């Protein structure tokens, strides 16, 4: 069997840039997987994906022209059905063999083997290996069918179809060429009305020849680069752009660096086939506009890379990734500078117009913006956030913090009514901070308005000051409580109000800032702010929301390296002060390392089971009813150990608290070895259950130690 490398390319019109990388990877992966499944490629075959704006391609090493024949054993039917009493084949068996291409002569070669309770007949045959043409046809059909296409186009075929001009096909963009090379040989396959060949097209404007002829599968990338002026590999093109961006920034000097944005780099990589980075600029007067506005308009609308100076401030220079490389690039540079100027002028106009009105003058307008049909307007929502922020601020910092938090919460959403945020919703909060400073408000309030959406995503920074933390906490709690209160919960991967992100933000602020407040208190205060908007029966939604928050906390802790067992032990107690959780986890980890830990965890689990099953409430321990030596010893050990452990717990030294309990291992083991808890005497039984209840309570203040039992 001939083994050669395989190259398949689908040449199309410009593909959607944000989906290109995913399309290229999926095309190559599915194609190779299908070839491997048919035995045409080895399991360890190397697969290389190519993706440019006008092509999807895959290179697969070590592909056979024909797969190896395969031994197949097929179950036919039970022996009792296939053979009669004299051992002759029944009509049913002969009919089944005929369907498989065999006749009565094959009966003698049939195998008998147990199949469950009965014995069955099996027919051994050799299935011929797949031919590459048929196998590749199946593979490419499957690859195209499974492409993660964001939106399908329907277009008509002009040639090589039943009804030219009328026959339609569906694909992400119209396809115009197909290459399938096994070594140097063209594999005869067809797809989307195209027949495979060995020619493709290069760069739309700068190819040296047209068409580009590919002599073999292995020369694909090199031939396209030389004759077609195309870098076919997405990864190579991306690396080349990054290198050119860095070189251009160095040429500008002054410590300038292009803005780091991997998503923008991916998108630009998907827009060009041979990148050429050019240095452009704009008038310095536009730098009076907040740099976030200018950066966003250049990135989002023009796909430019703004240049920042050594201090991270925006400069008046930016970088363009062009798809052409003319000898004189001045026309390209001038064109891009001319195009960006109106964008920047619009941003300056919005900024100037917005500053003609104060944020306070916009508060009334929030009452005309619907937030949710069951929860009212943005104005009503702002009042709820104010009430929650005042309560949290009062608890954490008294009247001064409560007043600042109230002001910031009142103004936090007003920038939603500005022209700038209307044009660039991504700037909500950020513009509010700029406008607050313009209105003469303090930095504390301006930062709080700017930061109240934080953390916006995993790994994002928390609000910079205490006022910001209070308002951000209030804003997220209002969203969570409101949505849980009306039953609008996230399901599966659908979370339109970003409740998971909000819950994780609450967790991070409570934990990382170690805020001295209880989760239950926060949730109930937030519920109070809704008044008649939510049902009066709050127990179920508040408990559901608390569980939701603990789930987010558990996931976060596991990502930080804590074991599921450690996290489960601490969160089983539903600790209200989330800032204490890390200290509790450290204590549990330290406790688990002591020799007494496994025995005490197992005993704790046993005590819990006994107390659950007991129908008798344990009484206060009566020393006069302690008759066995082991129970007297345990009581004495508890009297000596538990007060010290409790004192350490109350002082916040959870590690020392758990370590102190290690001394109870010997008396606990002796108790279970020598004392019958369920004594016949009801008084003795109640007293012993009371002793175990006190022990269980003392052992589980930091964490549920039974969760550490193997």
XYZ file of C-alpha atoms in Angstrom:
710
model
C 0.000 0.000 0.000
C 1.290 3.466 -0.987
C 1.711 5.905 1.870
C 2.020 9.637 1.126
C 1.187 12.900 2.785
C -2.223 14.389 1.983
C -3.203 18.008 1.331
C -6.804 19.211 1.051
C -7.693 22.862 0.417
C -11.061 24.530 -0.015
C -10.711 27.915 -1.730
C -13.561 30.303 -0.881
C -14.578 33.926 -0.753
C -13.550 35.953 2.317
C -14.487 34.042 5.470
C -15.896 35.699 8.631
C -12.772 36.862 10.507
C -13.942 36.225 14.059
C -14.717 32.601 13.197
C -11.746 31.849 10.931
C -9.400 30.227 13.445
C -12.159 27.974 14.775
C -13.235 27.057 11.234
C -9.683 26.160 10.212
C -9.053 24.001 13.266
C -12.408 22.232 12.948
C -11.952 21.552 9.213
C -8.540 19.925 9.730
C -9.467 18.036 12.905
C -12.652 16.421 11.592
C -11.047 15.567 8.250
C -8.100 13.835 9.947
C -10.304 12.076 12.496
C -12.447 10.630 9.707
C -9.383 9.365 7.832
C -8.063 7.754 11.020
C -11.435 6.142 11.731
C -11.408 4.522 8.279
C -7.850 3.229 8.711
C -6.481 5.525 6.017
C -4.248 7.433 8.458
C -2.361 6.291 11.542
C -3.572 7.341 14.962
C -0.367 9.366 15.476
C -0.519 11.084 12.074
C 0.498 14.752 12.225
C -2.293 17.143 11.270
C -1.514 20.730 10.252
C -4.343 23.217 9.863
C -4.152 26.179 7.476
C -6.605 29.063 7.512
C -6.469 32.378 5.687
C -9.249 34.780 4.681
C -9.842 32.848 1.456
C -8.951 29.262 2.253
C -9.310 26.360 4.675
C -6.752 23.585 4.334
C -5.363 20.541 6.117
C -2.114 18.591 5.720
C -2.104 15.025 7.080
C 1.041 12.889 7.187
C 1.277 9.210 6.314
C -2.032 8.607 4.505
C -2.494 5.277 2.697
C -3.918 4.976 -0.813
C -5.967 2.081 0.496
C -6.706 1.034 4.057
C -5.704 -2.437 5.233
C -8.281 -5.214 4.997
C -10.039 -5.847 8.266
C -11.136 -9.129 9.835
C -14.796 -8.957 10.847
C -16.745 -11.378 13.030
C -20.509 -10.963 12.687
C -23.088 -12.534 14.926
C -25.736 -14.243 12.825
C -28.310 -15.844 15.132
C -28.680 -18.410 17.958
C -27.614 -21.956 17.029
C -31.117 -23.208 17.783
C -32.490 -20.881 15.110
C -29.758 -21.346 12.498
C -29.416 -25.141 12.587
C -32.120 -27.798 12.684
C -32.056 -30.946 14.802
C -29.838 -32.738 12.291
C -27.354 -29.871 12.133
C -28.447 -28.647 8.729
C -28.807 -24.902 8.011
C -32.277 -23.500 8.280
C -33.765 -21.189 5.613
C -33.303 -18.273 8.015
C -29.539 -18.913 8.221
C -29.169 -19.315 4.448
C -31.065 -16.068 3.883
C -28.810 -14.217 6.325
C -25.656 -15.619 4.688
C -26.934 -14.608 1.270
C -27.394 -11.062 2.540
C -23.706 -11.102 3.484
C -22.638 -12.417 0.070
C -22.059 -16.039 1.180
C -23.801 -19.315 0.322
C -24.414 -22.710 1.953
C -20.745 -23.626 1.597
C -19.927 -21.101 4.327
C -21.976 -23.023 6.930
C -19.131 -25.412 7.686
C -16.860 -22.475 8.569
C -19.249 -20.789 10.974
C -18.084 -20.503 14.568
C -20.090 -21.284 17.671
C -19.584 -19.136 20.729
C -21.497 -18.405 23.932
C -23.713 -15.337 23.719
C -25.363 -14.725 27.044
C -27.337 -17.798 28.071
C -27.475 -19.252 24.558
C -24.931 -20.284 21.946
C -24.742 -18.249 18.730
C -23.328 -18.610 15.235
C -20.669 -16.169 14.058
C -19.501 -15.545 10.487
C -15.859 -14.520 10.030
C -15.031 -12.518 6.936
C -12.528 -9.976 5.681
C -13.809 -6.474 4.947
C -11.802 -4.806 2.199
C -10.044 -1.597 3.255
C -11.415 1.738 2.080
C -9.974 3.311 -1.045
C -8.609 6.831 -0.462
C -10.947 8.456 -2.976
C -14.046 7.065 -1.266
C -12.641 7.564 2.215
C -11.567 11.163 1.585
C -14.942 11.931 0.017
C -16.649 10.757 3.195
C -14.154 12.631 5.365
C -14.523 15.991 3.606
C -18.321 15.698 3.507
C -18.291 15.095 7.262
C -15.797 17.889 7.849
C -17.933 20.427 6.005
C -21.102 19.219 7.721
C -19.533 19.687 11.157
C -17.956 23.098 10.602
C -19.019 25.562 13.341
C -20.472 27.963 10.770
C -21.887 31.123 12.401
C -24.281 31.809 9.508
C -24.848 29.739 6.355
C -25.088 31.254 2.868
C -27.103 29.751 0.032
C -25.757 30.296 -3.468
C -26.249 28.852 -6.946
C -23.792 26.752 -8.922
C -22.943 27.743 -12.479
C -21.089 24.612 -13.658
C -20.723 20.910 -12.910
C -24.264 20.545 -11.597
C -27.670 19.315 -12.744
C -29.254 22.751 -13.178
C -26.624 25.465 -13.840
C -27.749 28.737 -12.292
C -30.496 26.967 -10.335
C -28.849 24.208 -8.297
C -28.096 25.552 -4.821
C -25.602 24.651 -2.108
C -25.155 25.918 1.454
C -21.827 26.965 2.923
C -20.314 29.732 5.017
C -19.150 31.571 1.859
C -19.227 30.661 -1.872
C -16.489 28.116 -2.677
C -14.493 28.415 -5.908
C -11.756 25.796 -5.771
C -10.824 22.405 -4.339
C -7.379 20.832 -4.035
C -6.808 17.208 -2.984
C -3.249 15.917 -3.369
C -1.951 12.568 -2.161
C 1.743 13.121 -2.698
C 1.734 14.349 -6.294
C -1.501 12.569 -7.303
C -4.864 14.339 -7.432
C -7.513 12.449 -5.463
C -10.782 12.518 -7.446
C -13.323 13.927 -5.005
C -16.131 16.471 -5.357
C -17.705 18.840 -2.866
C -19.936 21.939 -3.099
C -20.101 21.471 -6.872
C -16.295 21.518 -7.208
C -13.977 18.812 -8.538
C -10.552 18.404 -6.966
C -7.431 19.538 -8.808
C -3.904 20.748 -8.059
C -4.334 24.487 -8.590
C -5.408 27.287 -6.286
C -5.390 31.071 -6.180
C -2.891 33.208 -4.338
C -3.134 36.746 -2.966
C -5.980 38.708 -4.526
C -3.618 41.544 -5.601
C -0.014 40.424 -5.219
C 0.256 36.808 -6.408
C 3.174 36.238 -8.784
C 1.177 33.776 -10.903
C -2.442 32.804 -11.320
C -3.407 30.085 -10.836
C -0.853 28.758 -8.361
C 0.101 25.184 -9.317
C 0.891 22.826 -6.441
C 3.298 20.063 -7.424
C 2.752 17.964 -4.296
C 1.129 17.986 -0.859
C 4.278 18.923 1.046
C 5.070 22.041 -0.999
C 1.698 23.693 -0.275
C 2.772 26.359 2.225
C 6.069 27.147 0.478
C 4.474 27.391 -2.989
C 1.686 29.648 -1.739
C 4.226 31.915 -0.049
C 6.505 32.075 -3.131
C 4.026 32.139 -6.025
C 0.856 33.240 -4.267
C 2.167 35.829 -1.769
C 0.104 34.136 0.944
C 1.111 32.940 4.418
C -1.323 30.041 4.684
C -0.729 29.184 8.356
C -2.858 31.193 10.795
C -0.270 30.772 13.559
C 2.648 31.878 11.341
C 0.708 34.885 10.090
C -0.206 35.880 13.650
C 3.421 35.590 14.777
C 4.548 37.660 11.794
C 2.044 40.417 12.639
C 3.159 40.445 16.285
C 6.797 40.723 15.189
C 6.033 43.571 12.769
C 3.953 45.421 15.393
C 6.827 45.281 17.863
C 9.311 46.449 15.219
C 7.079 49.353 14.168
C 6.602 50.442 17.799
C 10.362 50.387 18.283
C 10.733 52.519 15.153
C 8.382 55.132 16.648
C 10.551 55.142 19.803
C 9.868 56.692 23.187
C 9.183 53.303 24.751
C 5.967 52.944 22.741
C 4.178 49.612 22.725
C 1.119 48.463 20.730
C -1.912 47.785 22.879
C -2.139 44.125 23.924
C -5.337 42.544 22.666
C -5.170 38.906 21.597
C -8.732 38.915 20.246
C -7.915 41.899 18.002
C -4.685 40.206 16.884
C -6.655 37.060 15.955
C -9.225 39.106 14.050
C -6.624 41.039 12.088
C -4.763 37.805 11.336
C -8.014 36.566 9.800
C -8.325 39.666 7.607
C -4.977 39.540 5.789
C -3.092 36.922 3.777
C 0.280 38.689 3.720
C 0.486 41.282 6.520
C 2.305 44.576 6.228
C 2.322 46.836 9.320
C 2.300 50.597 8.686
C 2.719 53.530 11.083
C -0.039 56.153 11.010
C -1.052 59.113 13.149
C -3.834 61.551 14.024
C -4.061 65.121 15.314
C -2.957 65.574 18.932
C -6.091 67.602 19.733
C -8.033 64.340 19.932
C -5.926 63.272 22.921
C -8.121 65.558 25.050
C -10.789 62.874 24.757
C -10.504 60.036 27.325
C -8.119 57.491 25.878
C -10.555 54.613 26.467
C -12.909 56.198 23.894
C -10.197 56.624 21.259
C -8.751 53.160 21.840
C -12.175 51.532 21.583
C -13.149 53.292 18.363
C -9.790 52.469 16.738
C -9.937 48.834 17.799
C -13.627 48.084 17.326
C -14.355 50.078 14.163
C -11.026 50.191 12.330
C -9.070 47.177 13.671
C -6.070 49.433 14.389
C -3.462 48.956 17.103
C -3.135 52.168 19.180
C 0.354 52.909 20.507
C 0.830 53.580 24.215
C 3.850 55.359 25.660
C 6.086 53.993 28.422
C 3.599 55.260 31.056
C 0.642 53.524 29.369
C -0.781 56.764 27.963
C -2.220 56.869 24.466
C -0.070 58.558 21.829
C -1.240 60.122 18.552
C 0.327 57.246 16.584
C -1.307 53.954 15.680
C -0.440 50.857 13.630
C -2.377 49.461 10.680
C -2.038 45.893 9.418
C -2.409 46.168 5.649
C -3.010 43.307 3.228
C -0.867 44.906 0.530
C 2.788 45.948 0.390
C 3.179 48.732 -2.190
C 6.594 50.262 -2.854
C 5.169 53.614 -1.749
C 2.783 53.117 1.173
C 1.920 56.801 1.583
C -1.472 56.405 -0.089
C -2.386 53.521 2.226
C -1.211 55.449 5.289
C -3.057 58.600 4.203
C -6.230 56.659 3.517
C -6.263 55.089 6.965
C -5.550 58.429 8.645
C -8.372 60.019 6.662
C -10.794 57.254 7.638
C -10.039 57.369 11.378
C -10.361 61.153 11.674
C -14.204 61.256 11.537
C -14.366 58.447 14.100
C -12.222 60.404 16.525
C -14.149 63.599 15.768
C -17.381 61.813 16.665
C -15.884 60.674 19.971
C -14.764 64.240 20.735
C -18.212 65.571 19.875
C -19.930 63.047 22.154
C -17.527 63.863 24.977
C -18.034 67.617 24.632
C -21.823 67.319 24.410
C -22.105 64.971 27.390
C -20.190 67.367 29.639
C -22.789 70.081 29.076
C -25.070 68.247 31.517
C -24.180 66.976 34.990
C -24.717 63.395 36.026
C -27.130 64.576 38.724
C -29.341 66.182 36.057
C -29.678 62.810 34.345
C -30.970 60.903 37.409
C -34.600 61.664 36.601
C -34.152 60.223 33.104
C -33.369 56.781 34.520
C -37.047 56.501 35.427
C -37.883 56.364 31.723
C -35.570 53.428 30.973
C -37.057 49.967 31.545
C -34.755 47.588 33.391
C -37.052 44.540 33.634
C -40.802 44.292 33.214
C -41.152 42.671 36.658
C -38.561 44.809 38.444
C -39.288 48.250 37.073
C -37.108 50.974 35.591
C -33.434 51.806 35.914
C -34.523 54.621 38.204
C -36.211 52.175 40.581
C -33.204 49.925 40.341
C -30.874 52.814 41.232
C -32.957 53.519 44.350
C -32.653 49.868 45.404
C -28.883 49.912 44.871
C -28.724 53.116 46.945
C -30.618 51.506 49.821
C -28.388 48.414 49.791
C -25.214 50.528 49.499
C -26.269 52.747 52.415
C -26.869 49.714 54.629
C -23.542 48.087 53.734
C -21.671 51.378 54.020
C -23.193 52.072 57.437
C -22.060 48.671 58.696
C -18.545 48.861 57.250
C -17.695 52.527 57.769
C -20.428 54.449 59.518
C -22.208 57.589 58.311
C -19.368 58.933 56.166
C -19.015 55.780 54.062
C -22.795 55.353 53.876
C -23.198 58.905 52.497
C -20.437 58.503 49.885
C -21.802 55.123 48.822
C -25.301 56.624 48.528
C -24.077 59.418 46.236
C -22.049 57.070 44.053
C -24.926 54.585 43.793
C -27.372 57.328 42.819
C -25.143 58.444 39.924
C -23.627 55.081 38.925
C -26.108 54.332 36.116
C -26.596 57.869 34.790
C -23.885 57.534 32.143
C -26.182 55.037 30.393
C -28.054 58.132 29.162
C -24.975 59.819 27.671
C -24.196 59.931 23.947
C -20.785 58.341 24.442
C -22.118 55.255 26.217
C -24.990 55.097 23.738
C -22.397 54.775 20.978
C -19.958 52.615 22.957
C -21.809 50.569 25.616
C -18.486 49.014 26.662
C -17.567 52.363 28.249
C -20.395 52.380 30.823
C -18.969 53.143 34.232
C -15.703 54.396 32.738
C -17.363 57.476 31.268
C -19.346 57.969 34.464
C -16.036 58.356 36.304
C -14.792 61.014 33.850
C -18.040 62.941 33.983
C -18.131 62.758 37.798
C -14.711 64.417 37.996
C -15.852 67.043 35.515
C -18.848 67.723 37.796
C -16.460 68.367 40.701
C -17.112 65.178 42.634
C -14.333 63.608 44.711
C -12.034 60.925 43.384
C -13.547 58.464 45.866
C -16.977 58.834 44.255
C -15.617 59.048 40.699
C -13.604 55.848 41.158
C -16.629 54.149 42.732
C -18.812 55.037 39.731
C -16.113 53.833 37.336
C -15.417 50.618 39.251
C -18.904 49.525 40.290
C -19.097 46.992 37.438
C -15.898 45.306 38.622
C -14.922 42.536 38.513
C -16.282 42.356 34.952
C -14.634 39.010 34.159
C -12.500 36.289 35.732
C -9.204 37.739 36.907
C -10.384 41.347 36.651
C -9.296 43.802 39.327
C -11.598 44.652 42.236
C -12.804 48.232 42.856
C -9.972 50.507 43.943
C -11.474 52.001 47.086
C -13.918 51.182 49.857
C -16.745 53.229 48.344
C -16.329 51.323 45.067
C -16.450 47.980 46.844
C -19.664 48.941 48.656
C -21.407 50.151 45.483
C -20.170 47.196 43.394
C -21.378 44.804 46.084
C -24.758 46.549 46.252
C -25.145 46.545 42.456
C -24.399 42.832 42.132
C -26.562 41.877 45.103
C -29.481 43.846 43.651
C -29.181 41.953 40.374
C -28.840 38.542 42.041
C -31.635 38.975 44.569
C -33.966 40.502 42.003
C -33.490 37.720 39.457
C -33.726 34.950 42.038
C -36.735 36.647 43.577
C -38.696 36.505 40.307
C -37.371 33.022 39.453
C -35.219 34.150 36.532
C -32.358 31.701 37.112
C -29.493 30.659 34.826
C -29.982 27.322 33.081
C -27.241 25.264 31.448
C -25.039 27.612 29.436
C -27.711 30.332 29.321
C -27.119 33.166 31.747
C -28.379 36.368 30.072
C -28.027 38.495 33.215
C -24.528 37.138 34.004
C -25.659 35.911 37.425
C -22.744 33.490 37.731
C -20.284 36.324 37.119
C -22.118 38.561 39.584
C -22.067 35.849 42.263
C -18.350 35.268 41.723
C -17.793 39.019 41.991
C -19.596 39.079 45.348
C -17.496 36.130 46.510
C -14.236 37.774 45.466
C -15.010 41.056 47.204
C -16.107 39.377 50.438
C -13.120 37.013 50.464
C -10.276 39.131 49.099
C -11.251 42.264 51.037
C -12.147 40.168 54.126
C -15.285 42.231 54.708
C -16.728 41.825 58.228
C -20.281 41.068 57.141
C -22.417 37.949 56.879
C -23.705 36.596 53.578
C -27.155 35.982 55.004
C -27.368 39.578 56.297
C -26.376 40.940 52.884
C -28.945 38.863 51.015
C -31.762 39.799 53.373
C -30.873 43.502 53.256
C -30.932 43.350 49.490
C -34.307 41.583 49.577
C -35.682 44.312 51.856
C -34.830 46.938 49.238
C -37.301 45.465 46.740
C -40.356 45.976 48.921
C -43.521 44.802 47.132
C -41.636 44.006 43.898
C -40.742 40.539 45.273
C -42.907 37.941 47.054
C -43.102 38.329 50.817
C -42.078 34.666 51.260
C -38.335 35.112 50.946
C -36.944 31.929 52.520
C -36.827 29.817 49.359
C -35.270 32.378 46.963
C -32.762 33.597 49.561
C -31.653 30.049 50.402
C -31.417 29.183 46.689
C -29.272 32.259 46.088
C -27.033 31.448 49.065
C -26.455 27.939 47.673
C -25.703 29.488 44.268
C -23.078 31.758 45.848
C -21.503 28.862 47.766
C -21.307 26.866 44.523
C -19.381 29.707 42.870
C -17.127 29.924 45.926
C -16.482 26.171 45.829
C -15.493 26.317 42.158
C -13.190 29.263 42.792
C -11.471 27.515 45.709
C -10.894 24.338 43.706
C -9.316 26.420 40.944
C -6.963 27.865 43.576
C -5.650 24.373 44.346
C -7.717 23.262 47.334
C -8.962 19.684 47.163
C -12.648 18.940 46.764
C -12.549 17.213 50.155
C -11.097 20.283 51.900
C -13.573 22.639 50.235
C -16.497 20.342 51.020
C -15.491 20.125 54.699
C -15.414 23.911 55.124
C -18.445 24.861 53.031
C -20.609 22.118 54.546
C -21.014 24.461 57.531
C -22.184 27.324 55.260
C -19.833 29.864 56.917
C -21.418 33.302 56.834
C -18.154 35.263 56.936
C -16.690 34.354 53.555
C -13.513 36.237 54.423
C -12.776 33.501 56.970
C -12.963 30.670 54.456
C -9.303 30.755 53.446
C -8.235 30.605 57.108
C -10.580 27.677 57.682
C -9.140 25.864 54.662
C -5.597 26.424 55.905
C -6.622 25.020 59.292
C -8.226 21.960 57.695
C -5.134 21.319 55.580
C -2.878 21.592 58.643
C -5.179 19.362 60.676
C -5.277 16.705 57.956
C -1.491 16.425 58.222
C -1.476 15.400 61.917
C -1.439 11.643 62.703
C -4.669 11.827 64.733
C -6.701 13.357 61.875
C -7.922 10.180 60.088
C -9.151 8.550 63.292
C -10.891 11.719 64.512
C -12.518 12.303 61.105
C -13.805 8.724 61.072
C -15.067 9.067 64.656
C -16.756 12.349 63.779
C -18.544 10.672 60.899
C -19.630 7.843 63.207
C -20.918 10.320 65.803
C -22.883 12.169 63.149
C -24.529 8.948 61.980
C -25.413 7.963 65.547
C -26.998 11.356 66.254
C -28.953 11.278 62.984
C -30.412 7.857 63.712
C -31.168 8.538 67.356
C -34.773 9.269 68.194
C -33.756 10.415 71.668
C -32.672 13.998 72.200
C -29.393 14.130 74.072
C -29.675 15.750 77.476
C -27.189 18.021 79.222
C -24.314 15.862 80.422
C -24.844 14.723 84.025
C -21.512 13.675 85.517
C -23.342 11.439 88.011
C -24.563 9.309 85.082
C -21.073 8.757 83.680
C -20.536 5.184 84.902
C -17.988 3.704 82.483
C -14.334 4.658 82.854
C -14.057 5.442 79.149
C -16.923 7.927 79.165
C -15.542 9.583 82.312
C -12.139 9.888 80.629
C -13.691 11.357 77.464
C -15.688 13.895 79.476
C -12.590 14.897 81.435
C -10.547 15.247 78.229
C -13.262 17.415 76.712
C -13.350 19.597 79.814
C -9.600 20.115 79.473
C -9.476 20.538 75.678
C -12.691 22.064 74.342
C -12.551 25.425 76.211
C -9.036 26.053 74.870
C -10.119 25.065 71.346
C -13.153 27.354 71.571
C -11.014 30.244 72.789
C -8.681 29.820 69.803
C -11.711 29.641 67.484
C -13.228 32.825 68.913
C -9.871 34.556 68.447
C -9.861 33.525 64.774
C -6.964 31.074 65.136
C -8.683 28.180 63.413
C -5.519 26.158 62.931
C -4.737 26.138 66.661
C -8.374 25.375 67.442
C -8.334 22.208 65.340
C -4.872 21.197 66.499
C -6.055 21.343 70.124
C -8.731 18.736 69.366
C -6.069 16.205 68.313
C -5.638 15.342 72.020
C -9.132 13.790 71.993
C -8.201 10.905 69.716
C -7.249 8.411 72.442
C -10.273 9.008 74.730
C -12.640 9.005 71.711
C -11.270 5.661 70.481
C -11.519 4.243 74.000
C -15.110 5.483 74.316
C -16.262 3.650 71.203
C -14.317 0.546 72.204
C -15.738 0.331 75.720
C -19.089 2.155 75.903
C -22.489 1.123 74.563
C -24.175 4.369 73.518
C -27.636 2.865 73.058
C -27.850 1.591 76.622
C -31.014 -0.089 77.908
C -31.315 2.559 80.613
C -32.957 5.588 78.941
C -31.169 8.023 81.271
C -27.739 6.571 80.463
C -28.535 6.583 76.753
C -29.669 10.236 76.791
C -26.591 11.228 78.794
C -24.222 9.497 76.371
C -25.975 11.043 73.382
C -25.623 14.414 75.086
C -21.904 13.794 75.521
C -21.546 12.905 71.840
C -23.587 15.937 70.823
C -21.247 18.235 72.753
C -18.239 16.483 71.213
C -19.724 16.748 67.710
C -20.392 20.454 68.165
C -16.875 21.113 69.454
C -15.217 19.180 66.612
C -17.177 20.869 63.812
C -16.846 24.563 64.492
C -14.124 25.160 61.894
C -15.235 22.548 59.362
C -17.248 19.353 59.088
C -14.415 16.957 59.860
C -16.503 13.946 58.826
C -15.994 15.099 55.199
C -12.289 14.306 55.620
C -12.992 10.644 56.417
C -11.848 8.230 53.730
